[in-house]
């Protein structure tokens, strides 16, 4: 019953937002009919709002046909709420700047000048809405996707070509060594919850060898995997460096592993990975580390939310190269 109510809530929010967006577009049309000219920032938002309405209508259709999982519906709630907030801010700005037919030319001129002062705010709203539209489009694409990553022939061929080591063996080994409730103190900490919820928030854990960092990493990873379950917009990738495995001491293998894991959770063959494969003569030669990193960056940009967990950095044999890779990734600020 609760799940049914949640679905109704999402659908009702979508219908309300579509109606709100349509009314704001009508106000912009009225703005143009009276002022005969619309500031550039308002013209941009006028393009985005119909796109937002169309995307929302598509999502509503997918929800009505039950092709969107419950986890995705739950993830849509804050996005729709955020869209509503942005459209409401835009509506308030229009209230202050929209000239009316009865206004004198002087009043219309004053309102036109006032509208210019809101350009920066309107541009910020436009950028935010574009981001939300991208997320909404992703979820609609996920609902419509027919890709089966584990059996898709081309994707399997690409992953075989990347030939990355499997970090799940390290994860499973650490889980077996972990005692019940180990690391709960960390999962309940402010630092962890900030990392988990805030965008672009790297968190560095350090300690002497043997103090339990890998066990703690497995605790974090288990928590994140559960958090991302049933939501295609939340993706987790991880890597365990390992003194006992030469392949798991190489920072390039870390990048290759992240590429493979993200591709396994994708709703389509990532365009950047497909392009990399094609430019390497369909797997006849290997790409550079820079090309692999660029493909990873592009793949991450296509996803609403990605968690990356890296363990035992001190067991990497090429630490300078590793730090260069991590510095580059942190610098993306996605």
Coordinates of C-alpha atoms in Angstrom, one line a residue:
X1 CA 0.0 0.0 0.0
X2 CA 2.8 2.4 0.9
X3 CA 4.6 1.7 -2.4
X4 CA 1.3 2.4 -4.3
X5 CA 0.9 5.7 -2.5
X6 CA 4.6 6.6 -3.3
X7 CA 3.9 6.0 -7.0
X8 CA 0.7 8.1 -6.9
X9 CA 2.8 10.8 -5.2
X10 CA 5.4 10.8 -7.9
X11 CA 2.8 10.8 -10.7
X12 CA 0.9 13.6 -9.0
X13 CA 4.1 15.7 -8.6
X14 CA 4.9 15.2 -12.3
X15 CA 1.5 16.3 -13.4
X16 CA 1.7 19.3 -11.1
X17 CA 5.2 20.2 -12.4
X18 CA 4.1 19.9 -16.1
X19 CA 1.2 22.2 -15.4
X20 CA 3.4 24.7 -13.6
X21 CA 6.1 24.7 -16.3
X22 CA 3.4 25.2 -19.0
X23 CA 2.0 28.2 -17.1
X24 CA 5.5 29.7 -16.8
X25 CA 6.0 29.3 -20.6
X26 CA 2.7 31.1 -21.2
X27 CA 3.9 33.9 -19.0
X28 CA 7.1 34.1 -21.1
X29 CA 5.0 34.2 -24.2
X30 CA 3.0 37.1 -22.7
X31 CA 6.3 38.8 -21.7
X32 CA 7.3 38.7 -25.4
X33 CA 4.0 39.9 -26.7
X34 CA 4.1 43.0 -24.5
X35 CA 7.8 43.8 -24.4
X36 CA 8.5 42.6 -28.0
X37 CA 12.0 41.5 -26.8
X38 CA 13.1 38.9 -24.2
X39 CA 16.5 39.0 -22.5
X40 CA 18.8 36.1 -23.7
X41 CA 18.7 34.3 -20.3
X42 CA 14.9 34.2 -20.6
X43 CA 15.1 32.9 -24.1
X44 CA 17.3 30.0 -23.0
X45 CA 14.9 29.0 -20.2
X46 CA 12.0 29.2 -22.6
X47 CA 13.7 26.4 -24.6
X48 CA 14.4 24.3 -21.5
X49 CA 10.9 24.3 -20.0
X50 CA 9.1 22.6 -22.9
X51 CA 11.9 20.0 -22.9
X52 CA 11.4 19.5 -19.2
X53 CA 7.6 19.0 -19.7
X54 CA 8.2 16.5 -22.5
X55 CA 10.6 14.5 -20.5
X56 CA 8.2 14.5 -17.5
X57 CA 5.4 13.3 -19.7
X58 CA 7.6 10.4 -21.0
X59 CA 8.4 9.5 -17.4
X60 CA 4.8 9.5 -16.4
X61 CA 4.0 7.1 -19.2
X62 CA 6.8 4.8 -18.1
X63 CA 5.6 4.9 -14.5
X64 CA 2.0 4.2 -15.6
X65 CA 3.2 1.2 -17.5
X66 CA 5.1 0.0 -14.4
X67 CA 8.4 -0.1 -16.3
X68 CA 10.2 2.0 -13.7
X69 CA 11.4 0.2 -10.6
X70 CA 10.5 1.3 -7.1
X71 CA 14.0 2.4 -6.4
X72 CA 14.0 4.7 -9.4
X73 CA 10.7 6.2 -8.4
X74 CA 12.1 7.0 -5.0
X75 CA 15.1 8.6 -6.6
X76 CA 12.9 10.7 -8.8
X77 CA 11.2 12.5 -5.9
X78 CA 14.1 14.9 -5.0
X79 CA 14.7 15.6 -8.7
X80 CA 11.1 16.6 -9.2
X81 CA 11.1 18.6 -6.0
X82 CA 14.3 20.4 -7.2
X83 CA 12.7 21.1 -10.6
X84 CA 9.6 22.6 -8.8
X85 CA 11.8 24.8 -6.7
X86 CA 13.7 26.1 -9.7
X87 CA 10.5 26.8 -11.7
X88 CA 8.9 28.5 -8.7
X89 CA 12.0 30.8 -8.5
X90 CA 11.6 31.6 -12.2
X91 CA 7.9 32.4 -11.7
X92 CA 8.7 34.8 -8.9
X93 CA 11.3 36.6 -11.1
X94 CA 8.7 36.9 -13.9
X95 CA 6.2 38.3 -11.4
X96 CA 8.6 41.2 -10.8
X97 CA 9.7 41.8 -14.4
X98 CA 6.7 40.9 -16.6
X99 CA 5.2 44.1 -18.1
X100 CA 1.5 44.3 -18.3
X101 CA -0.6 45.8 -21.1
X102 CA -1.8 48.6 -19.0
X103 CA 1.7 49.7 -17.9
X104 CA 3.0 53.0 -19.2
X105 CA 6.1 53.0 -21.4
X106 CA 8.1 54.3 -18.5
X107 CA 6.9 51.4 -16.3
X108 CA 7.6 48.9 -19.0
X109 CA 11.1 50.4 -19.4
X110 CA 11.8 50.1 -15.7
X111 CA 10.7 46.5 -15.6
X112 CA 12.9 45.8 -18.6
X113 CA 15.9 47.2 -16.7
X114 CA 14.9 45.1 -13.6
X115 CA 14.8 42.0 -15.8
X116 CA 18.4 42.6 -16.7
X117 CA 19.5 42.4 -13.1
X118 CA 18.0 38.9 -12.9
X119 CA 20.0 37.5 -15.8
X120 CA 22.6 35.8 -13.6
X121 CA 19.9 34.1 -11.5
X122 CA 17.9 33.0 -14.6
X123 CA 21.1 31.5 -16.1
X124 CA 21.7 29.6 -12.9
X125 CA 18.2 28.3 -12.9
X126 CA 18.7 27.2 -16.5
X127 CA 21.9 25.3 -15.7
X128 CA 20.2 23.6 -12.8
X129 CA 17.2 22.6 -14.8
X130 CA 19.4 21.2 -17.6
X131 CA 21.1 19.0 -15.0
X132 CA 17.7 17.8 -13.7
X133 CA 16.5 17.2 -17.3
X134 CA 19.6 15.1 -17.9
X135 CA 18.8 12.9 -14.8
X136 CA 15.1 12.6 -15.8
X137 CA 16.1 11.6 -19.3
X138 CA 18.5 9.0 -17.9
X139 CA 15.8 7.3 -15.9
X140 CA 13.4 7.3 -18.8
X141 CA 16.2 5.7 -21.0
X142 CA 16.8 3.2 -18.2
X143 CA 13.1 2.2 -18.2
X144 CA 13.3 1.8 -22.0
X145 CA 16.7 0.0 -22.2
X146 CA 17.0 -3.4 -23.7
X147 CA 20.7 -3.8 -23.0
X148 CA 21.8 -6.9 -21.1
X149 CA 25.4 -6.1 -20.1
X150 CA 26.3 -9.6 -19.1
X151 CA 25.1 -11.1 -22.4
X152 CA 25.4 -8.3 -25.0
X153 CA 27.9 -9.6 -27.5
X154 CA 29.6 -6.3 -28.3
X155 CA 29.9 -5.1 -24.7
X156 CA 31.3 -8.5 -23.7
X157 CA 33.9 -8.2 -26.4
X158 CA 34.8 -4.7 -25.3
X159 CA 35.2 -5.8 -21.7
X160 CA 37.3 -8.7 -22.7
X161 CA 39.5 -6.3 -24.7
X162 CA 39.9 -4.0 -21.6
X163 CA 41.1 -7.1 -19.7
X164 CA 40.8 -5.7 -16.2
X165 CA 41.4 -7.7 -13.0
X166 CA 38.4 -8.6 -10.9
X167 CA 38.4 -6.8 -7.5
X168 CA 35.4 -8.7 -6.2
X169 CA 37.7 -11.5 -4.9
X170 CA 39.3 -9.0 -2.6
X171 CA 36.0 -7.7 -1.5
X172 CA 34.5 -11.1 -0.7
X173 CA 37.7 -12.1 1.2
X174 CA 37.5 -9.0 3.3
X175 CA 33.8 -9.6 4.0
X176 CA 34.6 -13.1 5.3
X177 CA 37.1 -11.7 7.7
X178 CA 34.7 -9.0 8.9
X179 CA 33.0 -9.4 12.3
X180 CA 29.3 -8.4 12.6
X181 CA 28.8 -4.7 13.2
X182 CA 32.4 -3.9 12.4
X183 CA 32.7 -0.3 11.1
X184 CA 29.2 0.8 12.1
X185 CA 30.8 3.7 14.0
X186 CA 32.1 5.0 10.7
X187 CA 28.9 4.5 8.7
X188 CA 27.2 6.6 11.3
X189 CA 29.8 9.4 11.2
X190 CA 29.2 12.9 9.8
X191 CA 32.2 12.6 7.5
X192 CA 30.9 9.4 5.9
X193 CA 27.4 10.7 5.4
X194 CA 28.6 13.9 3.9
X195 CA 30.7 11.9 1.4
X196 CA 27.7 9.7 0.7
X197 CA 25.3 12.6 0.0
X198 CA 27.4 15.4 -1.3
X199 CA 28.6 15.7 -4.9
X200 CA 32.3 15.7 -5.7
X201 CA 33.3 15.0 -2.1
X202 CA 36.5 12.8 -1.9
X203 CA 37.1 11.2 1.5
X204 CA 40.6 9.9 2.4
X205 CA 41.0 7.3 5.2
X206 CA 44.5 6.5 6.4
X207 CA 46.2 4.3 9.0
X208 CA 49.1 2.0 9.7
X209 CA 49.4 -1.4 8.0
X210 CA 47.2 -4.0 9.6
X211 CA 44.9 -1.5 11.4
X212 CA 41.8 -2.8 9.5
X213 CA 41.4 -0.3 6.6
X214 CA 40.5 -3.1 4.1
X215 CA 37.8 -4.5 6.4
X216 CA 36.5 -0.9 6.8
X217 CA 36.5 -0.5 3.0
X218 CA 34.5 -3.7 2.6
X219 CA 32.0 -2.3 5.2
X220 CA 31.7 0.9 3.2
X221 CA 31.4 -0.9 0.0
X222 CA 28.6 -3.2 1.3
X223 CA 26.7 -0.2 2.5
X224 CA 27.0 1.7 -0.8
X225 CA 26.0 -1.4 -2.9
X226 CA 22.9 -1.7 -0.8
X227 CA 22.2 2.0 -1.1
X228 CA 22.5 1.7 -4.9
X229 CA 20.4 -1.5 -5.3
X230 CA 17.5 -1.3 -7.7
X231 CA 18.4 2.3 -8.8
X232 CA 20.1 2.5 -12.2
X233 CA 21.0 6.1 -11.6
X234 CA 23.3 5.1 -8.7
X235 CA 26.4 3.2 -9.7
X236 CA 29.2 1.8 -7.6
X237 CA 32.7 0.9 -8.8
X238 CA 35.7 -0.1 -6.7
X239 CA 39.2 -1.4 -6.7
X240 CA 41.5 -3.1 -4.2
X241 CA 45.2 -2.8 -4.7
X242 CA 47.0 -5.9 -3.6
X243 CA 50.7 -6.9 -2.8
X244 CA 49.9 -10.5 -3.8
X245 CA 48.6 -9.7 -7.3
X246 CA 50.8 -8.0 -9.8
X247 CA 47.9 -6.8 -11.9
X248 CA 46.3 -5.2 -8.8
X249 CA 49.4 -3.1 -8.2
X250 CA 49.1 -1.1 -11.4
X251 CA 47.1 2.2 -11.5
X252 CA 46.2 1.7 -15.1
X253 CA 44.5 -1.6 -14.2
X254 CA 42.5 0.4 -11.6
X255 CA 41.2 2.6 -14.4
X256 CA 40.4 -0.4 -16.6
X257 CA 38.6 -2.1 -13.8
X258 CA 36.4 1.0 -13.1
X259 CA 35.6 1.1 -16.9
X260 CA 34.5 -2.5 -16.9
X261 CA 32.4 -2.3 -13.8
X262 CA 30.6 0.9 -14.9
X263 CA 29.9 -0.6 -18.3
X264 CA 28.3 -3.6 -16.6
X265 CA 25.9 -1.3 -14.9
X266 CA 25.1 0.9 -17.9
X267 CA 21.7 1.1 -19.6
X268 CA 23.4 1.2 -23.1
X269 CA 26.9 0.7 -24.4
X270 CA 28.7 3.9 -23.2
X271 CA 29.4 6.0 -26.3
X272 CA 32.9 6.9 -25.1
X273 CA 33.9 3.3 -24.6
X274 CA 32.4 2.3 -27.9
X275 CA 34.4 5.1 -29.6
X276 CA 37.6 4.0 -27.8
X277 CA 37.1 0.5 -29.0
X278 CA 36.5 1.6 -32.6
X279 CA 39.5 4.0 -32.6
X280 CA 41.7 1.1 -31.4
X281 CA 40.8 -0.9 -34.6
X282 CA 38.0 -2.8 -32.9
X283 CA 40.3 -4.1 -30.2
X284 CA 43.4 -4.9 -32.3
X285 CA 45.5 -2.6 -30.3
X286 CA 45.5 -1.2 -26.7
X287 CA 44.7 2.5 -25.9
X288 CA 46.8 4.9 -23.9
X289 CA 46.2 5.5 -20.2
X290 CA 45.1 9.0 -21.1
X291 CA 42.5 7.7 -23.5
X292 CA 41.2 5.3 -20.9
X293 CA 40.9 8.1 -18.4
X294 CA 39.0 10.3 -20.9
X295 CA 36.6 7.4 -21.6
X296 CA 36.1 7.0 -17.8
X297 CA 35.4 10.7 -17.4
X298 CA 32.8 10.7 -20.2
X299 CA 31.1 7.6 -18.8
X300 CA 30.9 9.2 -15.3
X301 CA 29.3 12.3 -16.9
X302 CA 26.5 10.3 -18.3
X303 CA 25.4 8.9 -14.9
X304 CA 23.4 10.8 -12.2
X305 CA 25.5 9.5 -9.3
X306 CA 28.6 7.4 -9.0
X307 CA 30.4 6.1 -6.0
X308 CA 34.1 5.0 -6.3
X309 CA 35.8 3.1 -3.5
X310 CA 39.6 2.5 -3.7
X311 CA 41.4 0.4 -1.1
X312 CA 45.1 -0.2 -0.1
X313 CA 46.6 2.6 -2.1
X314 CA 49.9 1.8 -0.2
X315 CA 50.0 -1.5 -2.0
X316 CA 50.2 0.2 -5.4
X317 CA 53.7 -0.3 -6.9
X318 CA 53.5 2.9 -8.9
X319 CA 52.4 5.5 -6.4
X320 CA 53.5 8.6 -8.3
X321 CA 51.4 7.5 -11.3
X322 CA 48.5 6.6 -9.0
X323 CA 48.5 10.0 -7.4
X324 CA 48.5 11.6 -10.8
X325 CA 45.4 9.6 -11.8
X326 CA 43.6 10.4 -8.6
X327 CA 44.5 14.1 -8.9
X328 CA 43.2 14.1 -12.5
X329 CA 39.9 12.4 -11.4
X330 CA 39.4 14.7 -8.5
X331 CA 40.0 17.7 -10.8
X332 CA 37.1 16.7 -13.1
X333 CA 34.6 18.0 -10.5
X334 CA 31.8 16.2 -12.1

